[in-house]
Amino acid sequence: MRDEAALIAEFARDERLPPAFSDLAARLHRPLAARIAAWTATAERRPLVVGVCGPQGSGKSTLTALLAWLLEARDLRAAVLSIDDLYLSHAARQALAREVHPLLATRGVPGTHDPALGVAVLEALGQPGPVVLPRFDKARDDPAPEAERPVFDGPADIVLLEGWCVGARPQPAPLLADPINRLEREEDADGLWRGYANAALAGPYRSLFQRLDRLVLLLAPDFEVVRRWRGQQEERLRQRLIAQGRDPDLAMDETQLDRFVAHYERLTRWIAEDLPAAADVVLRLDAERRPAETF
C-alpha cells in the first residue's frame, strides 16, 4: 500500500490546501477511509455504495476526492459521483417552473435532479468496461458536454455518492404546513413547491437512496454557518471564472446567494434532525469544518 502521508501531501499540494490540512486528514480522512475499506471487505455486493451527506460548503467534495485516493492506495477501485451532477438541464427545469411551480427553475431541491440517471450509473459501475460519468457545469447551468466528462473503467469496488441531500427522507406531512423562511412565505404560500420536493423524496429519489449500503453524515453547527460556507464556495467559483477568462458575474452576488440558500434551508434542517439516527457515521463539524470529536 502506498504511504498515506505522502499521498495526502500530494493531494494537498494539488488542491492548494493549507498546511493544517494534514492534521485534519489524519483525524478524519484516513480513519474514514479505513472504515470504508473494512465495510468493503464484508460487503455482500459490488460496488459498495457509500453515501456522503452534508450541507452546502461542508467539504464533501474534498472529502470524497481524498477518500478515493486513499482507497485506491489500498487497491480498491473507487468511483466518485455527486448528486449535483444529476441536475436536470436548464431547459428541463424551466419546463417544471412553467408546469408545476416557478421555484423549480432553481436547481437544488429534490425534483430538480434525475435520480434514474444516478441509478443507471451505479448499475453501470458494477460492470466491466468504461462508464462515462455525468458532470454538471454550474457556471453554464447545464450538464457538461460528453467530451468534458470523466470516464471510469469499471467495475468499481466502491462508489462514493456525495451530496447535500443524499439519503434524505421525506418529512411527515404536518411539518410541511408552515413556511420556515421568507422565500416560502412569499413564493410558496400554498406549500405546492415544498410538497413537490417532499413527494420526490418519497418517490423517484427513494430508488436511488435505497441503493446506499452505508451513509456518512456531516453536520454543521447551525444553518447560519452553512450560509457562510456556501458564500465561500461562490467566491471560489468567482475566482475560477476570472482565472479562466470567463465572466465573474456568472457567480452569485450576496442577494442572489441569500435567496438561493433559502431553497435548501428546510431540507438541510430536516436532515440534521432526522438522519443522525440512520447514518452509519455521524461527523459533527465546527465552524471551520473540523470534526468536533476525534473520529
mmCIF file of C-alpha atoms in Angstrom:
data_model
loop_
_atom_site.group_PDB
_atom_site.id
_atom_site.type_symbol
_atom_site.label_atom_id
_atom_site.label_comp_id
_atom_site.label_asym_id
_atom_site.label_seq_id
_atom_site.Cartn_x
_atom_site.Cartn_y
_atom_site.Cartn_z
ATOM 1 C CA MET A 1 0.000 0.000 0.000
ATOM 2 C CA ARG A 2 1.286 3.462 -0.867
ATOM 3 C CA ASP A 3 2.406 5.677 2.026
ATOM 4 C CA GLU A 4 -0.712 7.594 3.074
ATOM 5 C CA ALA A 5 1.137 10.609 4.496
ATOM 6 C CA ALA A 6 2.930 11.142 1.178
ATOM 7 C CA LEU A 7 -0.300 10.694 -0.733
ATOM 8 C CA ILE A 8 -2.084 13.264 1.446
ATOM 9 C CA ALA A 9 0.769 15.736 0.987
ATOM 10 C CA GLU A 10 0.498 15.310 -2.786
ATOM 11 C CA PHE A 11 -3.269 15.758 -2.684
ATOM 12 C CA ALA A 12 -2.988 18.901 -0.548
ATOM 13 C CA ARG A 13 -0.405 20.334 -2.907
ATOM 14 C CA ASP A 14 -2.531 19.635 -5.994
ATOM 15 C CA GLU A 15 -5.621 21.123 -4.378
ATOM 16 C CA ARG A 16 -3.725 24.085 -2.881
ATOM 17 C CA LEU A 17 -4.901 23.249 0.615
ATOM 18 C CA PRO A 18 -3.344 24.873 3.715
ATOM 19 C CA PRO A 19 -0.640 23.111 5.782
ATOM 20 C CA ALA A 20 -3.163 22.407 8.551
ATOM 21 C CA PHE A 21 -4.974 20.048 6.189
ATOM 22 C CA SER A 22 -2.554 17.220 7.022
ATOM 23 C CA ASP A 23 -3.778 17.245 10.634
ATOM 24 C CA LEU A 24 -7.407 17.216 9.511
ATOM 25 C CA ALA A 25 -6.690 14.329 7.157
ATOM 26 C CA ALA A 26 -5.111 12.357 9.991
ATOM 27 C CA ARG A 27 -8.170 12.905 12.174
ATOM 28 C CA LEU A 28 -10.857 12.459 9.539
ATOM 29 C CA HIS A 29 -9.922 11.232 6.074
ATOM 30 C CA ARG A 30 -7.523 8.429 6.954
ATOM 31 C CA PRO A 31 -9.681 6.739 9.625
ATOM 32 C CA LEU A 32 -12.793 7.122 7.480
ATOM 33 C CA ALA A 33 -11.010 5.516 4.522
ATOM 34 C CA ALA A 34 -10.030 2.633 6.803
ATOM 35 C CA ARG A 35 -13.651 2.271 7.937
ATOM 36 C CA ILE A 36 -14.914 2.195 4.335
ATOM 37 C CA ALA A 37 -12.267 -0.348 3.358
ATOM 38 C CA ALA A 38 -13.433 -2.561 6.231
ATOM 39 C CA TRP A 39 -17.028 -2.217 5.057
ATOM 40 C CA THR A 40 -15.965 -3.280 1.578
ATOM 41 C CA ALA A 41 -14.264 -6.399 2.895
ATOM 42 C CA THR A 42 -17.581 -7.660 4.302
ATOM 43 C CA ALA A 43 -19.916 -6.251 1.630
ATOM 44 C CA GLU A 44 -22.367 -8.646 0.037
ATOM 45 C CA ARG A 45 -22.371 -6.875 -3.335
ATOM 46 C CA ARG A 46 -20.172 -4.766 -5.582
ATOM 47 C CA PRO A 47 -19.882 -1.926 -5.824
ATOM 48 C CA LEU A 48 -20.362 -0.921 -2.212
ATOM 49 C CA VAL A 49 -22.238 2.393 -2.414
ATOM 50 C CA VAL A 50 -21.344 4.821 0.376
ATOM 51 C CA GLY A 51 -23.432 7.969 0.667
ATOM 52 C CA VAL A 52 -21.725 11.109 1.946
ATOM 53 C CA CYS A 53 -24.350 13.641 3.016
ATOM 54 C CA GLY A 54 -23.547 17.111 4.283
ATOM 55 C CA PRO A 55 -24.773 20.690 3.936
ATOM 56 C CA GLN A 56 -23.525 23.068 1.281
ATOM 57 C CA GLY A 57 -19.906 24.048 1.703
ATOM 58 C CA SER A 58 -19.141 21.421 4.346
ATOM 59 C CA GLY A 59 -16.226 19.937 2.391
ATOM 60 C CA LYS A 60 -17.927 16.884 0.846
ATOM 61 C CA SER A 61 -16.143 17.211 -2.495
ATOM 62 C CA THR A 62 -12.692 17.422 -0.917
ATOM 63 C CA LEU A 63 -13.545 14.611 1.479
ATOM 64 C CA THR A 64 -14.732 12.217 -1.223
ATOM 65 C CA ALA A 65 -11.882 13.090 -3.606
ATOM 66 C CA LEU A 66 -9.238 12.261 -0.991
ATOM 67 C CA LEU A 67 -11.137 9.192 0.187
ATOM 68 C CA ALA A 68 -10.998 7.904 -3.389
ATOM 69 C CA TRP A 69 -7.210 8.416 -3.452
ATOM 70 C CA LEU A 70 -6.776 6.666 -0.105
ATOM 71 C CA LEU A 71 -8.979 3.754 -1.144
ATOM 72 C CA GLU A 72 -7.135 3.387 -4.442
ATOM 73 C CA ALA A 73 -3.908 3.192 -2.407
ATOM 74 C CA ARG A 74 -5.485 0.145 -0.715
ATOM 75 C CA ASP A 75 -6.039 -1.442 -4.151
ATOM 76 C CA LEU A 76 -9.755 -0.644 -4.106
ATOM 77 C CA ARG A 77 -11.274 0.871 -7.229
ATOM 78 C CA ALA A 78 -13.306 3.874 -6.073
ATOM 79 C CA ALA A 79 -15.580 5.999 -8.246
ATOM 80 C CA VAL A 80 -16.987 9.351 -7.113
ATOM 81 C CA LEU A 81 -20.452 10.559 -8.099
ATOM 82 C CA SER A 82 -22.068 13.802 -6.928
ATOM 83 C CA ILE A 83 -25.792 14.307 -6.794
ATOM 84 C CA ASP A 84 -25.081 17.783 -8.199
ATOM 85 C CA ASP A 85 -24.018 16.070 -11.427
ATOM 86 C CA LEU A 86 -27.532 14.637 -11.736
ATOM 87 C CA TYR A 87 -29.206 18.042 -12.065
ATOM 88 C CA LEU A 88 -31.780 18.413 -14.802
ATOM 89 C CA SER A 89 -30.881 20.759 -17.632
ATOM 90 C CA HIS A 90 -31.787 24.434 -17.528
ATOM 91 C CA ALA A 91 -34.484 23.814 -20.142
ATOM 92 C CA ALA A 92 -35.999 20.908 -18.204
ATOM 93 C CA ARG A 93 -36.183 22.972 -15.029
ATOM 94 C CA GLN A 94 -37.755 25.853 -16.907
ATOM 95 C CA ALA A 95 -40.426 23.434 -18.072
ATOM 96 C CA LEU A 96 -41.045 22.363 -14.468
ATOM 97 C CA ALA A 97 -41.252 26.024 -13.493
ATOM 98 C CA ARG A 98 -43.996 26.588 -16.053
ATOM 99 C CA GLU A 99 -45.892 23.368 -15.446
ATOM 100 C CA VAL A 100 -45.535 22.828 -11.676
ATOM 101 C CA HIS A 101 -44.087 25.771 -9.731
ATOM 102 C CA PRO A 102 -41.783 28.712 -10.578
ATOM 103 C CA LEU A 103 -39.308 27.834 -7.807
ATOM 104 C CA LEU A 104 -38.376 24.622 -9.631
ATOM 105 C CA ALA A 105 -36.384 26.725 -12.081
ATOM 106 C CA THR A 106 -33.658 26.865 -9.423
ATOM 107 C CA ARG A 107 -31.543 23.736 -9.162
ATOM 108 C CA GLY A 108 -31.094 22.152 -5.762
ATOM 109 C CA VAL A 109 -34.153 20.665 -4.112
ATOM 110 C CA PRO A 110 -35.454 17.164 -4.816
ATOM 111 C CA GLY A 111 -37.360 17.299 -8.061
ATOM 112 C CA THR A 112 -34.567 19.122 -9.901
ATOM 113 C CA HIS A 113 -32.321 16.053 -10.351
ATOM 114 C CA ASP A 114 -32.554 12.935 -12.499
ATOM 115 C CA PRO A 115 -32.385 10.127 -9.903
ATOM 116 C CA ALA A 116 -32.979 7.487 -12.581
ATOM 117 C CA LEU A 117 -29.699 8.571 -14.191
ATOM 118 C CA GLY A 118 -27.985 8.043 -10.838
ATOM 119 C CA VAL A 119 -29.386 4.518 -10.554
ATOM 120 C CA ALA A 120 -28.251 3.730 -14.103
ATOM 121 C CA VAL A 121 -24.729 4.989 -13.410
ATOM 122 C CA LEU A 122 -24.490 2.914 -10.230
ATOM 123 C CA GLU A 123 -25.566 -0.164 -12.153
ATOM 124 C CA ALA A 124 -23.058 0.535 -14.924
ATOM 125 C CA LEU A 125 -20.228 0.999 -12.419
ATOM 126 C CA GLY A 126 -20.782 -2.555 -11.245
ATOM 127 C CA GLN A 127 -19.962 -3.907 -14.693
ATOM 128 C CA PRO A 128 -16.663 -4.246 -16.587
ATOM 129 C CA GLY A 129 -15.883 -1.562 -19.128
ATOM 130 C CA PRO A 130 -15.766 2.230 -19.431
ATOM 131 C CA VAL A 131 -18.510 4.344 -17.840
ATOM 132 C CA VAL A 132 -18.929 7.997 -18.808
ATOM 133 C CA LEU A 133 -19.764 9.752 -15.558
ATOM 134 C CA PRO A 134 -22.273 12.619 -15.538
ATOM 135 C CA ARG A 135 -20.969 16.121 -14.825
ATOM 136 C CA PHE A 136 -22.925 19.351 -14.380
ATOM 137 C CA ASP A 137 -21.384 22.726 -15.231
ATOM 138 C CA LYS A 138 -22.790 25.135 -12.653
ATOM 139 C CA ALA A 139 -21.459 28.177 -14.475
ATOM 140 C CA ARG A 140 -23.366 27.148 -17.611
ATOM 141 C CA ASP A 141 -26.282 25.841 -15.501
ATOM 142 C CA ASP A 142 -26.397 22.791 -17.742
ATOM 143 C CA PRO A 143 -24.875 19.314 -17.973
ATOM 144 C CA ALA A 144 -21.332 19.386 -19.302
ATOM 145 C CA PRO A 145 -20.781 18.132 -22.862
ATOM 146 C CA GLU A 146 -19.882 14.435 -23.004
ATOM 147 C CA ALA A 147 -16.362 15.266 -24.204
ATOM 148 C CA GLU A 148 -15.727 17.044 -20.883
ATOM 149 C CA ARG A 149 -16.967 14.207 -18.686
ATOM 150 C CA PRO A 150 -14.598 11.755 -16.963
ATOM 151 C CA VAL A 151 -14.595 8.065 -17.809
ATOM 152 C CA PHE A 152 -14.275 5.376 -15.121
ATOM 153 C CA ASP A 153 -13.032 1.960 -16.155
ATOM 154 C CA GLY A 154 -15.285 -0.438 -14.295
ATOM 155 C CA PRO A 155 -16.085 -2.423 -12.354
ATOM 156 C CA ALA A 156 -15.797 -0.312 -9.220
ATOM 157 C CA ASP A 157 -15.327 -1.786 -5.771
ATOM 158 C CA ILE A 158 -16.754 1.333 -4.126
ATOM 159 C CA VAL A 159 -18.872 4.275 -5.254
ATOM 160 C CA LEU A 160 -18.843 7.396 -3.106
ATOM 161 C CA LEU A 161 -22.136 9.182 -3.757
ATOM 162 C CA GLU A 162 -21.914 12.645 -2.246
ATOM 163 C CA GLY A 163 -24.427 15.431 -1.995
ATOM 164 C CA TRP A 164 -26.271 17.774 0.298
ATOM 165 C CA CYS A 165 -29.435 15.652 0.362
ATOM 166 C CA VAL A 166 -28.041 12.144 -0.219
ATOM 167 C CA GLY A 167 -30.083 9.702 1.836
ATOM 168 C CA ALA A 168 -32.694 12.288 2.820
ATOM 169 C CA ARG A 169 -36.132 11.024 3.779
ATOM 170 C CA PRO A 170 -39.422 12.860 3.275
ATOM 171 C CA GLN A 171 -40.846 14.976 6.066
ATOM 172 C CA PRO A 172 -44.113 13.985 7.730
ATOM 173 C CA ALA A 173 -46.916 15.935 6.045
ATOM 174 C CA PRO A 174 -47.801 18.111 9.086
ATOM 175 C CA LEU A 175 -44.277 19.579 9.075
ATOM 176 C CA LEU A 176 -44.831 20.984 5.591
ATOM 177 C CA ALA A 177 -47.711 23.218 6.622
ATOM 178 C CA ASP A 178 -45.835 26.257 7.950
ATOM 179 C CA PRO A 179 -43.247 28.149 5.881
ATOM 180 C CA ILE A 180 -39.830 28.376 7.523
ATOM 181 C CA ASN A 181 -38.331 31.419 5.776
ATOM 182 C CA ARG A 182 -39.183 34.434 3.653
ATOM 183 C CA LEU A 183 -38.859 32.519 0.394
ATOM 184 C CA GLU A 184 -41.504 30.016 1.452
ATOM 185 C CA ARG A 185 -43.793 32.671 2.918
ATOM 186 C CA GLU A 186 -43.734 34.887 -0.157
ATOM 187 C CA GLU A 187 -43.234 32.451 -3.035
ATOM 188 C CA ASP A 188 -44.689 29.163 -1.767
ATOM 189 C CA ALA A 189 -47.519 30.264 0.482
ATOM 190 C CA ASP A 190 -49.693 27.298 -0.525
ATOM 191 C CA GLY A 191 -46.866 24.786 0.008
ATOM 192 C CA LEU A 192 -47.004 23.401 -3.537
ATOM 193 C CA TRP A 193 -43.244 23.653 -4.144
ATOM 194 C CA ARG A 194 -42.134 22.120 -0.858
ATOM 195 C CA GLY A 195 -44.812 19.451 -1.223
ATOM 196 C CA TYR A 196 -43.493 18.579 -4.689
ATOM 197 C CA ALA A 197 -39.929 18.247 -3.355
ATOM 198 C CA ASN A 198 -41.145 16.087 -0.466
ATOM 199 C CA ALA A 199 -43.090 13.830 -2.817
ATOM 200 C CA ALA A 200 -39.976 13.458 -4.971
ATOM 201 C CA LEU A 201 -38.064 12.155 -1.947
ATOM 202 C CA ALA A 202 -40.820 9.626 -1.301
ATOM 203 C CA GLY A 203 -40.864 8.613 -4.970
ATOM 204 C CA PRO A 204 -38.042 8.784 -7.542
ATOM 205 C CA TYR A 205 -35.275 9.604 -5.061
ATOM 206 C CA ARG A 206 -36.162 6.643 -2.909
ATOM 207 C CA SER A 207 -34.994 4.255 -5.648
ATOM 208 C CA LEU A 208 -31.609 5.978 -5.734
ATOM 209 C CA PHE A 209 -31.118 6.268 -1.991
ATOM 210 C CA GLN A 210 -32.215 2.677 -1.396
ATOM 211 C CA ARG A 211 -29.080 1.715 -3.299
ATOM 212 C CA LEU A 212 -26.920 3.127 -0.483
ATOM 213 C CA ASP A 213 -25.180 0.439 1.534
ATOM 214 C CA ARG A 214 -23.690 2.868 4.075
ATOM 215 C CA LEU A 215 -24.205 6.529 4.949
ATOM 216 C CA VAL A 216 -21.719 9.079 6.289
ATOM 217 C CA LEU A 217 -23.378 12.245 7.609
ATOM 218 C CA LEU A 218 -21.652 15.616 8.077
ATOM 219 C CA LEU A 219 -23.416 18.119 10.330
ATOM 220 C CA ALA A 220 -22.849 21.886 10.601
ATOM 221 C CA PRO A 221 -23.162 23.786 13.895
ATOM 222 C CA ASP A 222 -26.196 25.687 12.551
ATOM 223 C CA PHE A 223 -27.727 26.983 9.338
ATOM 224 C CA GLU A 224 -26.008 30.373 9.607
ATOM 225 C CA VAL A 225 -22.669 28.584 9.292
ATOM 226 C CA VAL A 226 -23.978 26.758 6.230
ATOM 227 C CA ARG A 227 -24.767 30.137 4.619
ATOM 228 C CA ARG A 228 -21.211 31.305 5.303
ATOM 229 C CA TRP A 229 -19.710 28.119 3.899
ATOM 230 C CA ARG A 230 -21.827 28.451 0.745
ATOM 231 C CA GLY A 231 -20.661 32.038 0.319
ATOM 232 C CA GLN A 232 -17.060 30.860 0.427
ATOM 233 C CA GLN A 233 -17.841 28.362 -2.326
ATOM 234 C CA GLU A 234 -19.302 31.075 -4.516
ATOM 235 C CA GLU A 235 -16.230 33.251 -4.023
ATOM 236 C CA ARG A 236 -14.005 30.381 -5.129
ATOM 237 C CA LEU A 237 -16.191 29.964 -8.211
ATOM 238 C CA ARG A 238 -15.798 33.672 -8.954
ATOM 239 C CA GLN A 239 -12.015 33.365 -8.759
ATOM 240 C CA ARG A 240 -12.011 30.322 -11.066
ATOM 241 C CA LEU A 241 -14.111 32.196 -13.608
ATOM 242 C CA ILE A 242 -11.663 35.086 -13.545
ATOM 243 C CA ALA A 243 -8.715 32.705 -13.985
ATOM 244 C CA GLN A 244 -10.476 31.092 -16.958
ATOM 245 C CA GLY A 245 -11.188 34.465 -18.567
ATOM 246 C CA ARG A 246 -14.927 33.992 -18.098
ATOM 247 C CA ASP A 247 -17.487 36.454 -16.760
ATOM 248 C CA PRO A 248 -17.180 36.562 -12.915
ATOM 249 C CA ASP A 249 -20.790 37.744 -12.721
ATOM 250 C CA LEU A 250 -21.793 34.172 -13.523
ATOM 251 C CA ALA A 251 -21.200 33.665 -9.781
ATOM 252 C CA MET A 252 -23.949 34.874 -7.451
ATOM 253 C CA ASP A 253 -23.793 38.127 -5.526
ATOM 254 C CA GLU A 254 -24.817 38.269 -1.835
ATOM 255 C CA THR A 255 -28.502 38.982 -2.507
ATOM 256 C CA GLN A 256 -28.756 36.190 -5.055
ATOM 257 C CA LEU A 257 -26.935 33.843 -2.717
ATOM 258 C CA ASP A 258 -29.273 34.536 0.214
ATOM 259 C CA ARG A 259 -32.265 33.675 -1.934
ATOM 260 C CA PHE A 260 -30.548 30.604 -3.370
ATOM 261 C CA VAL A 261 -29.616 29.187 0.042
ATOM 262 C CA ALA A 262 -33.188 29.689 1.262
ATOM 263 C CA HIS A 263 -34.244 26.974 -1.200
ATOM 264 C CA TYR A 264 -32.140 24.486 0.796
ATOM 265 C CA GLU A 265 -32.965 25.551 4.331
ATOM 266 C CA ARG A 266 -35.962 23.322 5.032
ATOM 267 C CA LEU A 267 -34.348 20.073 3.990
ATOM 268 C CA THR A 268 -30.962 20.968 5.491
ATOM 269 C CA ARG A 269 -32.607 21.444 8.878
ATOM 270 C CA TRP A 270 -34.699 18.289 8.490
ATOM 271 C CA ILE A 271 -31.669 16.158 7.570
ATOM 272 C CA ALA A 272 -29.838 17.371 10.690
ATOM 273 C CA GLU A 273 -32.821 16.313 12.782
ATOM 274 C CA ASP A 274 -33.756 13.084 11.033
ATOM 275 C CA LEU A 275 -30.668 11.366 9.640
ATOM 276 C CA PRO A 276 -28.264 11.057 12.606
ATOM 277 C CA ALA A 277 -30.191 8.018 13.834
ATOM 278 C CA ALA A 278 -30.000 6.393 10.399
ATOM 279 C CA ALA A 279 -26.375 7.144 9.437
ATOM 280 C CA ASP A 280 -23.514 4.696 9.924
ATOM 281 C CA VAL A 281 -21.090 7.523 10.748
ATOM 282 C CA VAL A 282 -22.049 10.983 12.047
ATOM 283 C CA LEU A 283 -19.397 13.720 11.894
ATOM 284 C CA ARG A 284 -20.287 16.899 13.755
ATOM 285 C CA LEU A 285 -18.192 19.734 12.335
ATOM 286 C CA ASP A 286 -17.239 23.040 13.908
ATOM 287 C CA ALA A 287 -17.437 26.344 12.032
ATOM 288 C CA GLU A 288 -14.039 25.652 10.421
ATOM 289 C CA ARG A 289 -15.187 22.251 9.116
ATOM 290 C CA ARG A 290 -13.151 20.296 11.662
ATOM 291 C CA PRO A 291 -14.718 17.295 13.377
ATOM 292 C CA ALA A 292 -15.756 18.280 16.882
ATOM 293 C CA GLU A 293 -14.536 14.909 18.158
ATOM 294 C CA THR A 294 -11.780 12.608 17.026
ATOM 295 C CA PHE A 295 -13.196 10.132 14.536
#
